[in-house]
Amino acid sequence: MGLGEGGEVAQGCLMIIAVDGPTASGKGTIAKAIAAHFGVPCLDTGLLYRAVGWHVAQTGGDPDNAQDALAACAFPEELLDNPELRNEATGGLASRVSVHPEVRAALLERQRAFANQPGGAVLDGRDIGTVIAPDADVKLFITASVTARAERRWLEMTGREMEISRDEIEHDIAMRDARDTQRKDAPLRAAPDALVMDTTALGRDEAIAAAIAAVEGATS
Ligand code: C5P
């Protein structure tokens, strides 16, 4: 393992941290904070699926058609910087293209290469601990109740002056959970050796502190 005394990853070591969980569980925030704390790069793998979903829609394809979705995996790199990828609607498209095994296979090597870079990495997603990096040094599975997740997403969206009701968000989240957990290929589930963290009753900073402590505990 590779943690130095200050918590940074020791040179030449490979430390892979997998952070999985359902939508709006706080896994992205936690993954970024862990990466900053340990000084390793972080990949939001959901963004790749969002880019595919957005690109297939923009090019007139059908997100439910495997060949259309596969073709959209060749999205332009600069699309990853497009703020529209963060929209709820794009999340829905991402969830639809992500059920196709062809799409998952097309995005796999990119994610594995990121995970295996020298010095290690943090990746957040749905199948990091189960498929992308099954040998990750630390696996966290971040979850929270649907109501708590809908509330957080609602606050975030109304903060960006987007008009949407809590009920609508709760409905979308429940639909996405169902699609992500029930798909045949790489369904959302905690790896058997993952540490499950329920953040329903935790504030942002508490959740981050608990996750960092969990990584330190697992690697010491
Ligand atoms: O994490 P985020 O909400 O951005 O992910 C969008 C969608 O992409 C998820 O609902 C899921 O269907 C898909 N996804 C996936 N595997 C990942 C990351 C995201 O299937 N590793």
PDB file of C-alpha atoms and ligand atoms in Angstrom:
ATOM      1  CA  MET A   1       0.000   0.000   0.000  1.00  0.00           C
ATOM      2  CA  GLY A   2       1.212   3.479  -0.447  1.00  0.00           C
ATOM      3  CA  LEU A   3       0.175   6.080   2.110  1.00  0.00           C
ATOM      4  CA  GLY A   4       2.970   8.298   3.399  1.00  0.00           C
ATOM      5  CA  GLU A   5       2.842   9.841   6.852  1.00  0.00           C
ATOM      6  CA  GLY A   6       1.020  12.933   5.616  1.00  0.00           C
ATOM      7  CA  GLY A   7      -1.624  10.834   3.903  1.00  0.00           C
ATOM      8  CA  GLU A   8      -0.202  11.357   0.406  1.00  0.00           C
ATOM      9  CA  VAL A   9       0.366   8.364  -1.835  1.00  0.00           C
ATOM     10  CA  ALA A  10       4.015   7.286  -1.758  1.00  0.00           C
ATOM     11  CA  GLN A  11       5.860   7.585  -5.082  1.00  0.00           C
ATOM     12  CA  GLY A  12       5.775   4.533  -7.315  1.00  0.00           C
ATOM     13  CA  CYS A  13       2.853   2.957  -5.451  1.00  0.00           C
ATOM     14  CA  LEU A  14      -0.475   2.176  -6.979  1.00  0.00           C
ATOM     15  CA  MET A  15      -3.464   2.876  -4.817  1.00  0.00           C
ATOM     16  CA  ILE A  16      -6.857   2.454  -6.446  1.00  0.00           C
ATOM     17  CA  ILE A  17      -9.912   3.683  -4.591  1.00  0.00           C
ATOM     18  CA  ALA A  18     -13.336   2.706  -5.919  1.00  0.00           C
ATOM     19  CA  VAL A  19     -16.312   4.836  -4.914  1.00  0.00           C
ATOM     20  CA  ASP A  20     -19.635   3.425  -6.084  1.00  0.00           C
ATOM     21  CA  GLY A  21     -23.229   4.218  -5.261  1.00  0.00           C
ATOM     22  CA  PRO A  22     -26.590   5.327  -6.599  1.00  0.00           C
ATOM     23  CA  THR A  23     -27.355   8.698  -8.088  1.00  0.00           C
ATOM     24  CA  ALA A  24     -27.139  11.754  -5.774  1.00  0.00           C
ATOM     25  CA  SER A  25     -25.695   9.679  -2.936  1.00  0.00           C
ATOM     26  CA  GLY A  26     -22.799  12.116  -2.563  1.00  0.00           C
ATOM     27  CA  LYS A  27     -20.283   9.709  -4.073  1.00  0.00           C
ATOM     28  CA  GLY A  28     -18.921  12.299  -6.514  1.00  0.00           C
ATOM     29  CA  THR A  29     -18.273  14.849  -3.775  1.00  0.00           C
ATOM     30  CA  ILE A  30     -16.706  12.181  -1.579  1.00  0.00           C
ATOM     31  CA  ALA A  31     -14.538  10.817  -4.408  1.00  0.00           C
ATOM     32  CA  LYS A  32     -13.185  14.291  -5.228  1.00  0.00           C
ATOM     33  CA  ALA A  33     -12.447  15.003  -1.561  1.00  0.00           C
ATOM     34  CA  ILE A  34     -10.626  11.685  -1.126  1.00  0.00           C
ATOM     35  CA  ALA A  35      -8.597  12.351  -4.280  1.00  0.00           C
ATOM     36  CA  ALA A  36      -7.628  15.832  -3.073  1.00  0.00           C
ATOM     37  CA  HIS A  37      -6.727  14.518   0.386  1.00  0.00           C
ATOM     38  CA  PHE A  38      -4.476  11.751  -0.919  1.00  0.00           C
ATOM     39  CA  GLY A  39      -3.158  13.727  -3.890  1.00  0.00           C
ATOM     40  CA  VAL A  40      -4.342  11.370  -6.629  1.00  0.00           C
ATOM     41  CA  PRO A  41      -6.398  12.054  -9.773  1.00  0.00           C
ATOM     42  CA  CYS A  42     -10.133  11.381  -9.840  1.00  0.00           C
ATOM     43  CA  LEU A  43     -12.393  10.169 -12.657  1.00  0.00           C
ATOM     44  CA  ASP A  44     -16.149  10.724 -12.605  1.00  0.00           C
ATOM     45  CA  THR A  45     -17.093   7.754 -14.788  1.00  0.00           C
ATOM     46  CA  GLY A  46     -20.753   8.830 -14.905  1.00  0.00           C
ATOM     47  CA  LEU A  47     -19.622  11.732 -17.070  1.00  0.00           C
ATOM     48  CA  LEU A  48     -18.521   9.286 -19.788  1.00  0.00           C
ATOM     49  CA  TYR A  49     -21.984   7.699 -19.881  1.00  0.00           C
ATOM     50  CA  ARG A  50     -23.536  11.159 -19.808  1.00  0.00           C
ATOM     51  CA  ALA A  51     -21.421  12.171 -22.834  1.00  0.00           C
ATOM     52  CA  VAL A  52     -22.583   9.082 -24.726  1.00  0.00           C
ATOM     53  CA  GLY A  53     -26.225   9.760 -23.821  1.00  0.00           C
ATOM     54  CA  TRP A  54     -26.000  13.420 -24.788  1.00  0.00           C
ATOM     55  CA  HIS A  55     -24.154  12.674 -28.038  1.00  0.00           C
ATOM     56  CA  VAL A  56     -26.595   9.990 -29.165  1.00  0.00           C
ATOM     57  CA  ALA A  57     -29.517  12.367 -28.609  1.00  0.00           C
ATOM     58  CA  GLN A  58     -27.757  15.266 -30.364  1.00  0.00           C
ATOM     59  CA  THR A  59     -26.929  13.171 -33.403  1.00  0.00           C
ATOM     60  CA  GLY A  60     -30.518  11.988 -33.772  1.00  0.00           C
ATOM     61  CA  GLY A  61     -29.865   8.454 -32.539  1.00  0.00           C
ATOM     62  CA  ASP A  62     -31.983   6.319 -30.219  1.00  0.00           C
ATOM     63  CA  PRO A  63     -30.446   5.840 -26.736  1.00  0.00           C
ATOM     64  CA  ASP A  64     -32.293   2.533 -26.414  1.00  0.00           C
ATOM     65  CA  ASN A  65     -30.704   1.182 -29.590  1.00  0.00           C
ATOM     66  CA  ALA A  66     -27.366  -0.526 -28.865  1.00  0.00           C
ATOM     67  CA  GLN A  67     -25.771   0.328 -32.224  1.00  0.00           C
ATOM     68  CA  ASP A  68     -26.737   4.010 -32.022  1.00  0.00           C
ATOM     69  CA  ALA A  69     -25.431   4.185 -28.463  1.00  0.00           C
ATOM     70  CA  LEU A  70     -22.203   2.405 -29.408  1.00  0.00           C
ATOM     71  CA  ALA A  71     -21.604   4.859 -32.257  1.00  0.00           C
ATOM     72  CA  ALA A  72     -21.997   7.719 -29.766  1.00  0.00           C
ATOM     73  CA  CYS A  73     -19.082   6.366 -27.689  1.00  0.00           C
ATOM     74  CA  ALA A  74     -16.876   8.189 -30.195  1.00  0.00           C
ATOM     75  CA  PHE A  75     -18.056  11.511 -28.739  1.00  0.00           C
ATOM     76  CA  PRO A  76     -15.700  14.502 -29.109  1.00  0.00           C
ATOM     77  CA  GLU A  77     -13.428  14.896 -26.046  1.00  0.00           C
ATOM     78  CA  GLU A  78     -14.385  18.543 -25.507  1.00  0.00           C
ATOM     79  CA  LEU A  79     -17.951  17.412 -24.826  1.00  0.00           C
ATOM     80  CA  LEU A  80     -16.760  16.343 -21.349  1.00  0.00           C
ATOM     81  CA  ASP A  81     -16.505  20.052 -20.458  1.00  0.00           C
ATOM     82  CA  ASN A  82     -20.092  20.820 -21.501  1.00  0.00           C
ATOM     83  CA  PRO A  83     -22.136  21.836 -18.414  1.00  0.00           C
ATOM     84  CA  GLU A  84     -25.266  20.383 -20.051  1.00  0.00           C
ATOM     85  CA  LEU A  85     -23.924  16.941 -19.239  1.00  0.00           C
ATOM     86  CA  ARG A  86     -24.784  17.653 -15.592  1.00  0.00           C
ATOM     87  CA  ASN A  87     -28.504  18.077 -16.286  1.00  0.00           C
ATOM     88  CA  GLU A  88     -31.057  15.651 -14.906  1.00  0.00           C
ATOM     89  CA  ALA A  89     -32.276  14.904 -18.446  1.00  0.00           C
ATOM     90  CA  THR A  90     -28.765  13.920 -19.533  1.00  0.00           C
ATOM     91  CA  GLY A  91     -28.539  11.661 -16.458  1.00  0.00           C
ATOM     92  CA  GLY A  92     -31.632   9.859 -17.725  1.00  0.00           C
ATOM     93  CA  LEU A  93     -30.092   9.432 -21.189  1.00  0.00           C
ATOM     94  CA  ALA A  94     -26.873   8.156 -19.573  1.00  0.00           C
ATOM     95  CA  SER A  95     -28.817   5.596 -17.625  1.00  0.00           C
ATOM     96  CA  ARG A  96     -30.485   4.374 -20.845  1.00  0.00           C
ATOM     97  CA  VAL A  97     -27.274   4.015 -22.884  1.00  0.00           C
ATOM     98  CA  SER A  98     -25.467   2.398 -19.958  1.00  0.00           C
ATOM     99  CA  VAL A  99     -27.642  -0.741 -20.110  1.00  0.00           C
ATOM    100  CA  HIS A 100     -26.039  -1.789 -23.425  1.00  0.00           C
ATOM    101  CA  PRO A 101     -23.108  -4.195 -22.895  1.00  0.00           C
ATOM    102  CA  GLU A 102     -21.532  -2.793 -26.102  1.00  0.00           C
ATOM    103  CA  VAL A 103     -21.369   0.668 -24.548  1.00  0.00           C
ATOM    104  CA  ARG A 104     -19.959  -0.626 -21.266  1.00  0.00           C
ATOM    105  CA  ALA A 105     -17.291  -2.583 -23.164  1.00  0.00           C
ATOM    106  CA  ALA A 106     -16.370   0.452 -25.263  1.00  0.00           C
ATOM    107  CA  LEU A 107     -15.789   2.585 -22.151  1.00  0.00           C
ATOM    108  CA  LEU A 108     -14.034  -0.087 -20.102  1.00  0.00           C
ATOM    109  CA  GLU A 109     -10.414   0.267 -21.248  1.00  0.00           C
ATOM    110  CA  ARG A 110     -10.425   4.022 -20.774  1.00  0.00           C
ATOM    111  CA  GLN A 111     -11.555   3.596 -17.161  1.00  0.00           C
ATOM    112  CA  ARG A 112      -9.094   0.746 -16.457  1.00  0.00           C
ATOM    113  CA  ALA A 113      -6.200   2.749 -17.880  1.00  0.00           C
ATOM    114  CA  PHE A 114      -7.130   5.645 -15.600  1.00  0.00           C
ATOM    115  CA  ALA A 115      -7.319   3.325 -12.591  1.00  0.00           C
ATOM    116  CA  ASN A 116      -3.935   1.749 -13.318  1.00  0.00           C
ATOM    117  CA  GLN A 117      -1.943   4.926 -13.894  1.00  0.00           C
ATOM    118  CA  PRO A 118       1.235   5.280 -11.851  1.00  0.00           C
ATOM    119  CA  GLY A 119       0.491   6.593  -8.367  1.00  0.00           C
ATOM    120  CA  GLY A 120      -3.076   5.344  -8.388  1.00  0.00           C
ATOM    121  CA  ALA A 121      -6.444   6.991  -8.752  1.00  0.00           C
ATOM    122  CA  VAL A 122      -9.924   7.456  -7.393  1.00  0.00           C
ATOM    123  CA  LEU A 123     -12.840   6.495  -9.654  1.00  0.00           C
ATOM    124  CA  ASP A 124     -16.496   6.992  -8.892  1.00  0.00           C
ATOM    125  CA  GLY A 125     -19.358   5.232 -10.594  1.00  0.00           C
ATOM    126  CA  ARG A 126     -21.594   2.184 -10.343  1.00  0.00           C
ATOM    127  CA  ASP A 127     -19.341  -0.756 -11.184  1.00  0.00           C
ATOM    128  CA  ILE A 128     -15.850   0.383 -10.232  1.00  0.00           C
ATOM    129  CA  GLY A 129     -15.420  -2.080  -7.359  1.00  0.00           C
ATOM    130  CA  THR A 130     -17.172  -4.911  -9.185  1.00  0.00           C
ATOM    131  CA  VAL A 131     -16.000  -4.655 -12.824  1.00  0.00           C
ATOM    132  CA  ILE A 132     -13.542  -1.843 -13.591  1.00  0.00           C
ATOM    133  CA  ALA A 133     -11.171  -2.314 -10.655  1.00  0.00           C
ATOM    134  CA  PRO A 134     -12.163  -5.492  -8.786  1.00  0.00           C
ATOM    135  CA  ASP A 135      -8.721  -5.478  -7.115  1.00  0.00           C
ATOM    136  CA  ALA A 136      -9.030  -1.892  -5.855  1.00  0.00           C
ATOM    137  CA  ASP A 137      -7.253  -1.299  -2.541  1.00  0.00           C
ATOM    138  CA  VAL A 138     -10.292   0.360  -1.028  1.00  0.00           C
ATOM    139  CA  LYS A 139     -13.928   0.073  -2.098  1.00  0.00           C
ATOM    140  CA  LEU A 140     -16.567   2.387  -0.732  1.00  0.00           C
ATOM    141  CA  PHE A 141     -20.251   2.052  -1.521  1.00  0.00           C
ATOM    142  CA  ILE A 142     -22.005   5.329  -0.735  1.00  0.00           C
ATOM    143  CA  THR A 143     -25.738   5.282  -0.310  1.00  0.00           C
ATOM    144  CA  ALA A 144     -28.611   7.309   1.219  1.00  0.00           C
ATOM    145  CA  SER A 145     -32.402   7.121   1.237  1.00  0.00           C
ATOM    146  CA  VAL A 146     -34.230   8.146  -1.942  1.00  0.00           C
ATOM    147  CA  THR A 147     -35.855  11.032  -0.049  1.00  0.00           C
ATOM    148  CA  ALA A 148     -32.518  12.357   1.221  1.00  0.00           C
ATOM    149  CA  ARG A 149     -30.979  12.072  -2.227  1.00  0.00           C
ATOM    150  CA  ALA A 150     -33.950  13.828  -3.863  1.00  0.00           C
ATOM    151  CA  GLU A 151     -33.725  16.626  -1.309  1.00  0.00           C
ATOM    152  CA  ARG A 152     -30.001  17.150  -1.982  1.00  0.00           C
ATOM    153  CA  ARG A 153     -30.512  17.122  -5.743  1.00  0.00           C
ATOM    154  CA  TRP A 154     -33.436  19.521  -5.410  1.00  0.00           C
ATOM    155  CA  LEU A 155     -31.378  21.979  -3.352  1.00  0.00           C
ATOM    156  CA  GLU A 156     -28.563  21.761  -5.876  1.00  0.00           C
ATOM    157  CA  MET A 157     -30.891  22.370  -8.823  1.00  0.00           C
ATOM    158  CA  THR A 158     -32.897  25.173  -7.288  1.00  0.00           C
ATOM    159  CA  GLY A 159     -29.533  26.753  -6.329  1.00  0.00           C
ATOM    160  CA  ARG A 160     -28.820  26.809 -10.076  1.00  0.00           C
ATOM    161  CA  GLU A 161     -32.232  28.420 -10.552  1.00  0.00           C
ATOM    162  CA  MET A 162     -33.723  25.386 -12.262  1.00  0.00           C
ATOM    163  CA  GLU A 163     -37.424  24.890 -11.748  1.00  0.00           C
ATOM    164  CA  ILE A 164     -38.279  21.370 -10.722  1.00  0.00           C
ATOM    165  CA  SER A 165     -40.326  19.842  -7.906  1.00  0.00           C
ATOM    166  CA  ARG A 166     -39.012  17.490  -5.230  1.00  0.00           C
ATOM    167  CA  ASP A 167     -41.566  14.881  -6.340  1.00  0.00           C
ATOM    168  CA  GLU A 168     -40.359  14.989  -9.913  1.00  0.00           C
ATOM    169  CA  ILE A 169     -36.767  14.500  -8.771  1.00  0.00           C
ATOM    170  CA  GLU A 170     -37.702  11.699  -6.403  1.00  0.00           C
ATOM    171  CA  HIS A 171     -39.520   9.958  -9.256  1.00  0.00           C
ATOM    172  CA  ASP A 172     -36.507  10.339 -11.608  1.00  0.00           C
ATOM    173  CA  ILE A 173     -34.122   9.042  -8.962  1.00  0.00           C
ATOM    174  CA  ALA A 174     -36.292   6.005  -8.256  1.00  0.00           C
ATOM    175  CA  MET A 175     -36.494   5.251 -12.002  1.00  0.00           C
ATOM    176  CA  ARG A 176     -32.745   5.537 -12.395  1.00  0.00           C
ATOM    177  CA  ASP A 177     -32.129   3.338  -9.344  1.00  0.00           C
ATOM    178  CA  ALA A 178     -34.425   0.685 -10.814  1.00  0.00           C
ATOM    179  CA  ARG A 179     -32.721   0.789 -14.218  1.00  0.00           C
ATOM    180  CA  ASP A 180     -29.193   0.802 -12.746  1.00  0.00           C
ATOM    181  CA  THR A 181     -29.817  -2.055 -10.298  1.00  0.00           C
ATOM    182  CA  GLN A 182     -31.852  -4.251 -12.644  1.00  0.00           C
ATOM    183  CA  ARG A 183     -29.754  -4.140 -15.800  1.00  0.00           C
ATOM    184  CA  LYS A 184     -28.098  -7.435 -16.749  1.00  0.00           C
ATOM    185  CA  ASP A 185     -24.605  -6.133 -17.386  1.00  0.00           C
ATOM    186  CA  ALA A 186     -22.695  -4.628 -14.427  1.00  0.00           C
ATOM    187  CA  PRO A 187     -25.750  -3.728 -12.326  1.00  0.00           C
ATOM    188  CA  LEU A 188     -25.330  -1.274  -9.494  1.00  0.00           C
ATOM    189  CA  ARG A 189     -24.456  -3.238  -6.370  1.00  0.00           C
ATOM    190  CA  ALA A 190     -21.902  -3.113  -3.597  1.00  0.00           C
ATOM    191  CA  ALA A 191     -18.896  -5.391  -4.105  1.00  0.00           C
ATOM    192  CA  PRO A 192     -18.811  -8.067  -1.370  1.00  0.00           C
ATOM    193  CA  ASP A 193     -15.656  -6.464   0.050  1.00  0.00           C
ATOM    194  CA  ALA A 194     -16.949  -2.875  -0.130  1.00  0.00           C
ATOM    195  CA  LEU A 195     -17.442  -0.731   2.905  1.00  0.00           C
ATOM    196  CA  VAL A 196     -21.034   0.497   2.792  1.00  0.00           C
ATOM    197  CA  MET A 197     -21.577   4.064   4.032  1.00  0.00           C
ATOM    198  CA  ASP A 198     -25.119   5.365   4.496  1.00  0.00           C
ATOM    199  CA  THR A 199     -24.958   9.163   4.360  1.00  0.00           C
ATOM    200  CA  THR A 200     -28.685   9.810   4.930  1.00  0.00           C
ATOM    201  CA  ALA A 201     -28.085  11.402   8.317  1.00  0.00           C
ATOM    202  CA  LEU A 202     -24.681  12.925   7.521  1.00  0.00           C
ATOM    203  CA  GLY A 203     -23.871  16.427   6.374  1.00  0.00           C
ATOM    204  CA  ARG A 204     -21.406  16.934   3.518  1.00  0.00           C
ATOM    205  CA  ASP A 205     -18.347  17.497   5.720  1.00  0.00           C
ATOM    206  CA  GLU A 206     -19.219  14.620   8.054  1.00  0.00           C
ATOM    207  CA  ALA A 207     -19.597  12.259   5.106  1.00  0.00           C
ATOM    208  CA  ILE A 208     -16.242  13.357   3.661  1.00  0.00           C
ATOM    209  CA  ALA A 209     -14.479  12.957   7.018  1.00  0.00           C
ATOM    210  CA  ALA A 210     -15.993   9.500   7.514  1.00  0.00           C
ATOM    211  CA  ALA A 211     -14.929   8.416   4.027  1.00  0.00           C
ATOM    212  CA  ILE A 212     -11.355   9.653   4.474  1.00  0.00           C
ATOM    213  CA  ALA A 213     -11.178   7.905   7.845  1.00  0.00           C
ATOM    214  CA  ALA A 214     -12.473   4.720   6.202  1.00  0.00           C
ATOM    215  CA  VAL A 215      -9.758   4.867   3.532  1.00  0.00           C
ATOM    216  CA  GLU A 216      -7.086   5.522   6.140  1.00  0.00           C
ATOM    217  CA  GLY A 217      -8.410   2.662   8.256  1.00  0.00           C
ATOM    218  CA  ALA A 218      -8.412   0.303   5.299  1.00  0.00           C
ATOM    219  CA  THR A 219      -4.893   1.193   4.195  1.00  0.00           C
ATOM    220  CA  SER A 220      -3.037   1.472   7.488  1.00  0.00           C
TER     221      SER A 220
HETATM  222  O1  C5P B   1     -23.084   9.077 -11.705  1.00  0.00           O
HETATM  223  P1  C5P B   1     -23.994   9.708 -12.706  1.00  0.00           P
HETATM  224  O2  C5P B   1     -25.340  10.070 -12.168  1.00  0.00           O
HETATM  225  O3  C5P B   1     -23.361  10.857 -13.426  1.00  0.00           O
HETATM  226  O4  C5P B   1     -24.222   8.570 -13.807  1.00  0.00           O
HETATM  227  C1  C5P B   1     -25.171   8.717 -14.827  1.00  0.00           C
HETATM  228  C2  C5P B   1     -25.635   7.332 -15.260  1.00  0.00           C
HETATM  229  O5  C5P B   1     -24.548   6.654 -15.893  1.00  0.00           O
HETATM  230  C3  C5P B   1     -26.052   6.408 -14.112  1.00  0.00           C
HETATM  231  O6  C5P B   1     -27.428   6.532 -13.799  1.00  0.00           O
HETATM  232  C4  C5P B   1     -25.724   5.037 -14.646  1.00  0.00           C
HETATM  233  O7  C5P B   1     -26.799   4.515 -15.381  1.00  0.00           O
HETATM  234  C5  C5P B   1     -24.564   5.270 -15.603  1.00  0.00           C
HETATM  235  N1  C5P B   1     -23.284   4.853 -15.031  1.00  0.00           N
HETATM  236  C6  C5P B   1     -22.948   3.529 -15.134  1.00  0.00           C
HETATM  237  N2  C5P B   1     -21.731   3.106 -14.691  1.00  0.00           N
HETATM  238  C7  C5P B   1     -20.872   3.964 -14.143  1.00  0.00           C
HETATM  239  C8  C5P B   1     -21.202   5.335 -14.007  1.00  0.00           C
HETATM  240  C9  C5P B   1     -22.441   5.745 -14.458  1.00  0.00           C
HETATM  241  O8  C5P B   1     -23.729   2.717 -15.604  1.00  0.00           O
HETATM  242  N3  C5P B   1     -19.664   3.523 -13.741  1.00  0.00           N
END
